Every structure is written in C-alpha cells, then in structure tokens.
Amino acid sequence: MDRARVLRSPPRLRVLRSPQLKSAPADQIRLLDLQELDVRLSQLAHKRDNLPEHAEIAALEGDLTQLRDLLVAAQTEEGDTAREQTKAEQDVDQVRQRAARDQQRLDSGAVTSPKDLEHLQSEIVSLARRQTDLEEVVLEIMERHEAAGERVSDLTDRVASVQAKVDDAAARRTAATGEIDAEIERLAKEREVVAGSVPADLLALYDKLRGQQGGVGAAKLYQRRCEGCRLELNITELNEIRAAAADEVLRCENCRRILVRAADSGL
C-alpha cells in the first residue's frame, strides 16, 4: 500500500479484552444507565458552579465595594468640613465680639486720649477686615460641606440601588441552586439504586476509568462506532467482537473505556 495513502487513513479502533472480568450483558447495559446519570450529575454540578448570577453578583459586589469606599470618603469629608465650619464660625464670633466691645468703648466716651482713640479706631478697622476674611473662609467651608453632603446623599442612594440588585441576584441564585440541588439529590438516589445493581468488580472498574477519563467510564458501541472516542471499527475488529463471549467485558483500546455492546451496535 502506498505510504501517503496509509498516512491519510483514518484512525481505527482496536479492542482490549478483559478475560479475567466477566459480567452479564444486562449488567454491562446498566453501566450505560449509570453513565448517563453520572453525566447528568456532572452537568448539573457544572451548571450550579457557573450560574450567571455568580458573575453578576461578583460584578455588583465589586461596584458596591467601590461605592462604599467613596461613601466613607464623602462622609469623612462631610464630618471634617462640619468641624472646620464650626471652628471658623467660632473664630468669626470671637472677632465680632471683640469688635463690638471696642466699638462700645469708643461710643461710651471713656477713651479720651487722642492716641488711644486712634489706636482703638485702627483696631476696629483691622477687626472688620479680619471678620470679612474669616466670613469668606466660612463660606468656602460651607460650600465644601454642602458638596460633601450632596455626594453622601447621592452615594447613599447608589449604594442602596446596587445593594438591591445584589439582593435580587442572590435571591435568583438561591432559587436556581435550590432547583439544581433538588435534581442532584433525586439523581443521586437513582444512581445509588442503579450502582447497587451492578456487580462490585465491574462497578469498581467503571469508577476507576471514569476518574481517569474525564467522567466517562463506559461507552456504547453504536453502529460500529465507540461513543466514547467516536472511532469506527473495521471488519476485523467487528469480527473479533462478534466472536467474544456475551459476558466478556470489552474495552476500547483508544480511549480505554468499557465498550458496551447493545442491540444497535451494528454487529
């Protein structure tokens, strides 16, 4: 045969025979039922772990963390500016009171010395300028305090809104996982019954192979093809299987899974 033609030939399935392991055809068929349950259980576990609500909640909680950090910063600034405003207003009040006392002295006529009068008048003017400067500081602090308060109010609303979305997604996740868990519990009980009807040595081999082969330990021979690796048998291999005893446990050499013969195997 031409070498290039050989290289182009599709892979063929070969059969491993386990003469040391015998099992009734009905027991081998039950492996397919067990495999179907195990596949379904794996699918449900995967679905449970990959519910869209998981990613949705993670993203929302990330947003929530950022918003809460911003809210804490805004609340801190609001508190700081409130204290600054109180201090600045106290400073204004002290200057105002001192100016009022000086003006009262000036108006009372108790100060008669021209030099003292000039000094008192100068101080009143200076206090007036000082009061104006401090009042401007108070206004600037008030603006910052109001802005911080507005940010606190806005961020509080945004945190509440995102938290509501988190709560909604969490409720949907709880409902979805509850349904999945109920189905898993039902199938697990069914699996227990089916597994209990499979001979221990055959079940041990199946479980071992399932752990090694990505969760699939048994595959049906369907229309001359291994359903595990999808490779087709040639006529020689089919004849070998036809010649094997019905209770002989066969395995696919390619994927090494238990190869179960059925009515639609094409033999």
CSV table of C-alpha atoms in Angstrom, one decimal:
chain,number,residue,atom,x,y,z
A,1,MET,CA,0.0,0.0,0.0
A,2,ASP,CA,1.2,3.5,-0.8
A,3,ARG,CA,2.8,5.2,2.2
A,4,ALA,CA,0.9,8.5,1.6
A,5,ARG,CA,-2.3,6.6,1.5
A,6,VAL,CA,-1.5,4.9,4.8
A,7,LEU,CA,-0.8,8.3,6.4
A,8,ARG,CA,-4.1,9.6,5.2
A,9,SER,CA,-6.1,6.6,6.5
A,10,PRO,CA,-8.4,7.5,9.5
A,11,PRO,CA,-7.6,6.0,12.9
A,12,ARG,CA,-9.2,2.7,13.6
A,13,LEU,CA,-10.5,1.4,16.9
A,14,ARG,CA,-9.0,-1.7,18.5
A,15,VAL,CA,-10.5,-3.7,21.3
A,16,LEU,CA,-8.9,-4.6,24.6
A,17,ARG,CA,-10.3,-7.8,26.1
A,18,SER,CA,-10.6,-8.5,29.8
A,19,PRO,CA,-10.9,-12.3,30.0
A,20,GLN,CA,-10.4,-12.0,33.8
A,21,LEU,CA,-13.5,-9.9,34.1
A,22,LYS,CA,-16.9,-11.4,33.2
A,23,SER,CA,-20.2,-9.7,33.6
A,24,ALA,CA,-23.7,-10.5,32.3
A,25,PRO,CA,-24.8,-8.4,29.3
A,26,ALA,CA,-27.6,-6.9,31.3
A,27,ASP,CA,-25.1,-5.7,34.0
A,28,GLN,CA,-23.0,-4.1,31.3
A,29,ILE,CA,-26.1,-2.4,29.8
A,30,ARG,CA,-26.8,-1.0,33.2
A,31,LEU,CA,-23.4,0.7,33.1
A,32,LEU,CA,-24.8,2.9,30.3
A,33,ASP,CA,-27.7,3.9,32.6
A,34,LEU,CA,-25.2,4.7,35.3
A,35,GLN,CA,-23.0,6.6,32.9
A,36,GLU,CA,-26.0,8.7,31.8
A,37,LEU,CA,-26.8,9.5,35.4
A,38,ASP,CA,-23.2,10.4,36.1
A,39,VAL,CA,-23.0,12.7,33.0
A,40,ARG,CA,-26.2,14.4,34.1
A,41,LEU,CA,-24.9,14.9,37.6
A,42,SER,CA,-21.7,16.4,36.3
A,43,GLN,CA,-23.7,18.7,34.0
A,44,LEU,CA,-25.8,19.8,37.0
A,45,ALA,CA,-22.7,20.4,39.1
A,46,HIS,CA,-21.2,22.4,36.3
A,47,LYS,CA,-24.4,24.4,35.9
A,48,ARG,CA,-24.6,25.1,39.6
A,49,ASP,CA,-21.0,26.4,39.7
A,50,ASN,CA,-21.5,28.5,36.5
A,51,LEU,CA,-24.8,30.1,37.1
A,52,PRO,CA,-24.9,33.6,35.5
A,53,GLU,CA,-25.9,35.0,38.9
A,54,HIS,CA,-22.4,34.1,40.3
A,55,ALA,CA,-20.7,36.5,37.8
A,56,GLU,CA,-23.5,39.1,38.2
A,57,ILE,CA,-23.2,39.2,41.9
A,58,ALA,CA,-19.4,39.3,41.8
A,59,ALA,CA,-19.5,42.3,39.5
A,60,LEU,CA,-22.2,44.0,41.5
A,61,GLU,CA,-20.3,43.4,44.8
A,62,GLY,CA,-17.2,44.9,43.2
A,63,ASP,CA,-19.2,48.0,42.3
A,64,LEU,CA,-20.7,48.0,45.8
A,65,THR,CA,-17.2,47.9,47.4
A,66,GLN,CA,-16.1,50.9,45.3
A,67,LEU,CA,-19.2,52.9,46.1
A,68,ARG,CA,-18.9,52.2,49.8
A,69,ASP,CA,-15.3,53.3,49.8
A,70,LEU,CA,-16.4,56.6,48.1
A,71,LEU,CA,-19.3,56.9,50.5
A,72,VAL,CA,-16.9,56.6,53.5
A,73,ALA,CA,-14.6,59.2,52.0
A,74,ALA,CA,-17.5,61.6,51.4
A,75,GLN,CA,-18.9,61.0,54.9
A,76,THR,CA,-15.4,61.7,56.3
A,77,GLU,CA,-15.1,64.9,54.3
A,78,GLU,CA,-18.6,65.9,55.4
A,79,GLY,CA,-17.6,65.4,59.1
A,80,ASP,CA,-14.3,67.2,58.7
A,81,THR,CA,-15.9,70.2,57.0
A,82,ALA,CA,-18.6,70.3,59.6
A,83,ARG,CA,-15.9,70.6,62.3
A,84,GLU,CA,-14.0,73.2,60.2
A,85,GLN,CA,-17.1,75.2,59.8
A,86,THR,CA,-17.8,75.2,63.5
A,87,LYS,CA,-14.3,76.3,64.2
A,88,ALA,CA,-14.3,79.0,61.6
A,89,GLU,CA,-17.7,80.3,62.8
A,90,GLN,CA,-16.3,80.4,66.4
A,91,ASP,CA,-13.4,82.5,65.1
A,92,VAL,CA,-15.8,84.9,63.4
A,93,ASP,CA,-17.8,85.2,66.5
A,94,GLN,CA,-14.8,85.9,68.6
A,95,VAL,CA,-13.7,88.7,66.3
A,96,ARG,CA,-17.2,90.1,66.1
A,97,GLN,CA,-17.5,90.2,69.9
A,98,ARG,CA,-14.1,91.9,70.3
A,99,ALA,CA,-15.1,94.5,67.6
A,100,ALA,CA,-18.4,95.1,69.4
A,101,ARG,CA,-16.5,95.7,72.7
A,102,ASP,CA,-14.1,98.1,71.1
A,103,GLN,CA,-17.0,99.9,69.4
A,104,GLN,CA,-18.8,100.1,72.7
A,105,ARG,CA,-15.7,101.6,74.4
A,106,LEU,CA,-15.4,104.1,71.5
A,107,ASP,CA,-19.1,105.1,71.8
A,108,SER,CA,-19.0,105.4,75.5
A,109,GLY,CA,-16.6,108.3,75.5
A,110,ALA,CA,-14.5,106.6,78.2
A,111,VAL,CA,-11.4,106.9,76.0
A,112,THR,CA,-10.3,110.5,75.7
A,113,SER,CA,-6.7,110.3,74.8
A,114,PRO,CA,-6.2,111.0,71.1
A,115,LYS,CA,-3.5,108.4,70.8
A,116,ASP,CA,-5.7,105.8,72.5
A,117,LEU,CA,-8.7,106.8,70.3
A,118,GLU,CA,-6.6,106.4,67.2
A,119,HIS,CA,-5.4,103.0,68.3
A,120,LEU,CA,-8.9,101.9,69.1
A,121,GLN,CA,-10.3,103.1,65.8
A,122,SER,CA,-7.4,101.3,64.0
A,123,GLU,CA,-8.1,98.1,65.8
A,124,ILE,CA,-11.9,98.3,64.9
A,125,VAL,CA,-11.0,98.7,61.2
A,126,SER,CA,-8.5,95.8,61.5
A,127,LEU,CA,-11.1,93.6,63.2
A,128,ALA,CA,-13.6,94.4,60.5
A,129,ARG,CA,-11.2,93.3,57.8
A,130,ARG,CA,-10.4,90.2,59.8
A,131,GLN,CA,-14.1,89.4,60.2
A,132,THR,CA,-14.6,89.7,56.5
A,133,ASP,CA,-11.7,87.4,55.7
A,134,LEU,CA,-13.0,84.8,58.2
A,135,GLU,CA,-16.5,85.0,56.9
A,136,GLU,CA,-15.2,84.3,53.4
A,137,VAL,CA,-13.4,81.2,54.9
A,138,VAL,CA,-16.7,80.2,56.5
A,139,LEU,CA,-18.5,80.5,53.1
A,140,GLU,CA,-15.8,78.4,51.4
A,141,ILE,CA,-16.0,75.7,54.0
A,142,MET,CA,-19.8,75.8,53.8
A,143,GLU,CA,-19.6,75.2,50.1
A,144,ARG,CA,-17.3,72.2,50.6
A,145,HIS,CA,-19.5,70.9,53.4
A,146,GLU,CA,-22.7,71.2,51.2
A,147,ALA,CA,-20.9,69.5,48.3
A,148,ALA,CA,-19.7,66.7,50.5
A,149,GLY,CA,-23.3,66.3,51.8
A,150,GLU,CA,-24.6,66.1,48.3
A,151,ARG,CA,-22.1,63.4,47.5
A,152,VAL,CA,-23.1,61.5,50.6
A,153,SER,CA,-26.7,61.6,49.6
A,154,ASP,CA,-26.0,60.6,46.0
A,155,LEU,CA,-23.7,57.8,47.0
A,156,THR,CA,-26.1,56.5,49.7
A,157,ASP,CA,-28.8,56.2,47.0
A,158,ARG,CA,-26.4,54.5,44.7
A,159,VAL,CA,-25.2,52.0,47.3
A,160,ALA,CA,-28.9,51.2,48.2
A,161,SER,CA,-29.6,50.7,44.5
A,162,VAL,CA,-26.7,48.4,43.9
A,163,GLN,CA,-27.4,46.5,47.1
A,164,ALA,CA,-31.0,45.9,45.9
A,165,LYS,CA,-29.6,44.5,42.7
A,166,VAL,CA,-27.3,42.2,44.7
A,167,ASP,CA,-30.2,41.1,46.8
A,168,ASP,CA,-32.3,40.4,43.7
A,169,ALA,CA,-29.5,38.4,42.0
A,170,ALA,CA,-28.8,36.5,45.3
A,171,ALA,CA,-32.5,35.5,45.5
A,172,ARG,CA,-32.4,34.3,41.9
A,173,ARG,CA,-29.2,32.4,42.6
A,174,THR,CA,-30.7,30.8,45.7
A,175,ALA,CA,-33.8,29.7,43.7
A,176,ALA,CA,-31.7,28.3,40.9
A,177,THR,CA,-29.3,26.4,43.1
A,178,GLY,CA,-32.3,25.1,45.1
A,179,GLU,CA,-33.8,23.6,41.9
A,180,ILE,CA,-30.5,22.2,40.8
A,181,ASP,CA,-29.7,20.7,44.3
A,182,ALA,CA,-33.2,19.1,44.3
A,183,GLU,CA,-32.5,17.5,40.9
A,184,ILE,CA,-29.0,16.4,42.0
A,185,GLU,CA,-30.4,14.8,45.1
A,186,ARG,CA,-33.0,13.0,43.1
A,187,LEU,CA,-30.5,11.7,40.5
A,188,ALA,CA,-28.0,10.8,43.3
A,189,LYS,CA,-30.6,8.5,44.8
A,190,GLU,CA,-31.4,7.0,41.4
A,191,ARG,CA,-27.7,6.5,40.8
A,192,GLU,CA,-27.4,4.7,44.2
A,193,VAL,CA,-30.1,2.2,43.1
A,194,VAL,CA,-28.5,1.6,39.7
A,195,ALA,CA,-25.0,1.3,41.1
A,196,GLY,CA,-26.2,-1.2,43.6
A,197,SER,CA,-27.4,-3.4,40.8
A,198,VAL,CA,-24.0,-3.5,39.1
A,199,PRO,CA,-21.5,-6.2,40.2
A,200,ALA,CA,-18.9,-4.8,42.5
A,201,ASP,CA,-15.9,-5.7,40.3
A,202,LEU,CA,-17.5,-4.2,37.2
A,203,LEU,CA,-18.5,-1.1,39.2
A,204,ALA,CA,-15.0,-0.7,40.6
A,205,LEU,CA,-13.5,-0.8,37.1
A,206,TYR,CA,-16.1,1.7,35.8
A,207,ASP,CA,-15.5,4.2,38.6
A,208,LYS,CA,-11.7,3.9,38.2
A,209,LEU,CA,-12.0,4.6,34.4
A,210,ARG,CA,-14.5,7.4,35.0
A,211,GLY,CA,-12.0,9.1,37.2
A,212,GLN,CA,-9.2,8.7,34.6
A,213,GLN,CA,-11.3,9.5,31.5
A,214,GLY,CA,-12.9,12.8,32.2
A,215,GLY,CA,-16.0,11.4,33.9
A,216,VAL,CA,-16.8,8.8,31.3
A,217,GLY,CA,-16.0,5.2,32.2
A,218,ALA,CA,-18.3,3.3,29.8
A,219,ALA,CA,-19.3,3.9,26.2
A,220,LYS,CA,-21.8,2.2,24.0
A,221,LEU,CA,-20.7,0.5,20.7
A,222,TYR,CA,-23.2,2.2,18.4
A,223,GLN,CA,-23.4,1.4,14.8
A,224,ARG,CA,-19.8,0.1,14.8
A,225,ARG,CA,-18.5,3.2,16.5
A,226,CYS,CA,-17.2,3.7,20.0
A,227,GLU,CA,-19.4,6.5,21.5
A,228,GLY,CA,-16.5,7.4,23.9
A,229,CYS,CA,-13.9,8.4,21.3
A,230,ARG,CA,-16.0,8.3,18.1
A,231,LEU,CA,-13.7,5.9,16.3
A,232,GLU,CA,-15.2,3.3,14.0
A,233,LEU,CA,-14.3,-0.4,14.0
A,234,ASN,CA,-13.1,-2.1,10.9
A,235,ILE,CA,-14.4,-5.5,9.8
A,236,THR,CA,-11.6,-7.4,11.6
A,237,GLU,CA,-12.4,-5.7,14.8
A,238,LEU,CA,-16.1,-6.3,14.4
A,239,ASN,CA,-15.4,-10.0,13.8
A,240,GLU,CA,-13.3,-10.1,17.0
A,241,ILE,CA,-16.2,-8.6,19.0
A,242,ARG,CA,-18.7,-10.9,17.4
A,243,ALA,CA,-16.5,-13.8,18.5
A,244,ALA,CA,-16.2,-12.6,22.1
A,245,ALA,CA,-18.5,-14.2,24.7
A,246,ALA,CA,-21.5,-12.1,25.6
A,247,ASP,CA,-20.4,-11.8,29.2
A,248,GLU,CA,-16.8,-10.8,28.3
A,249,VAL,CA,-16.1,-7.2,29.3
A,250,LEU,CA,-14.5,-5.4,26.3
A,251,ARG,CA,-12.6,-2.1,26.3
A,252,CYS,CA,-11.8,0.4,23.6
A,253,GLU,CA,-8.0,0.4,23.1
A,254,ASN,CA,-8.1,4.1,22.0
A,255,CYS,CA,-10.0,5.7,24.9
A,256,ARG,CA,-9.7,2.6,27.2
A,257,ARG,CA,-13.3,2.9,28.3
A,258,ILE,CA,-15.6,-0.1,28.9
A,259,LEU,CA,-17.2,-0.9,25.5
A,260,VAL,CA,-20.8,-1.9,25.9
A,261,ARG,CA,-22.5,-3.9,23.2
A,262,ALA,CA,-26.2,-3.3,22.6
A,263,ALA,CA,-28.9,-4.1,20.0
A,264,ASP,CA,-27.9,-1.1,17.8
A,265,SER,CA,-24.2,-1.8,17.9
A,266,GLY,CA,-24.2,-3.0,14.3
A,267,LEU,CA,-22.7,-6.4,14.9
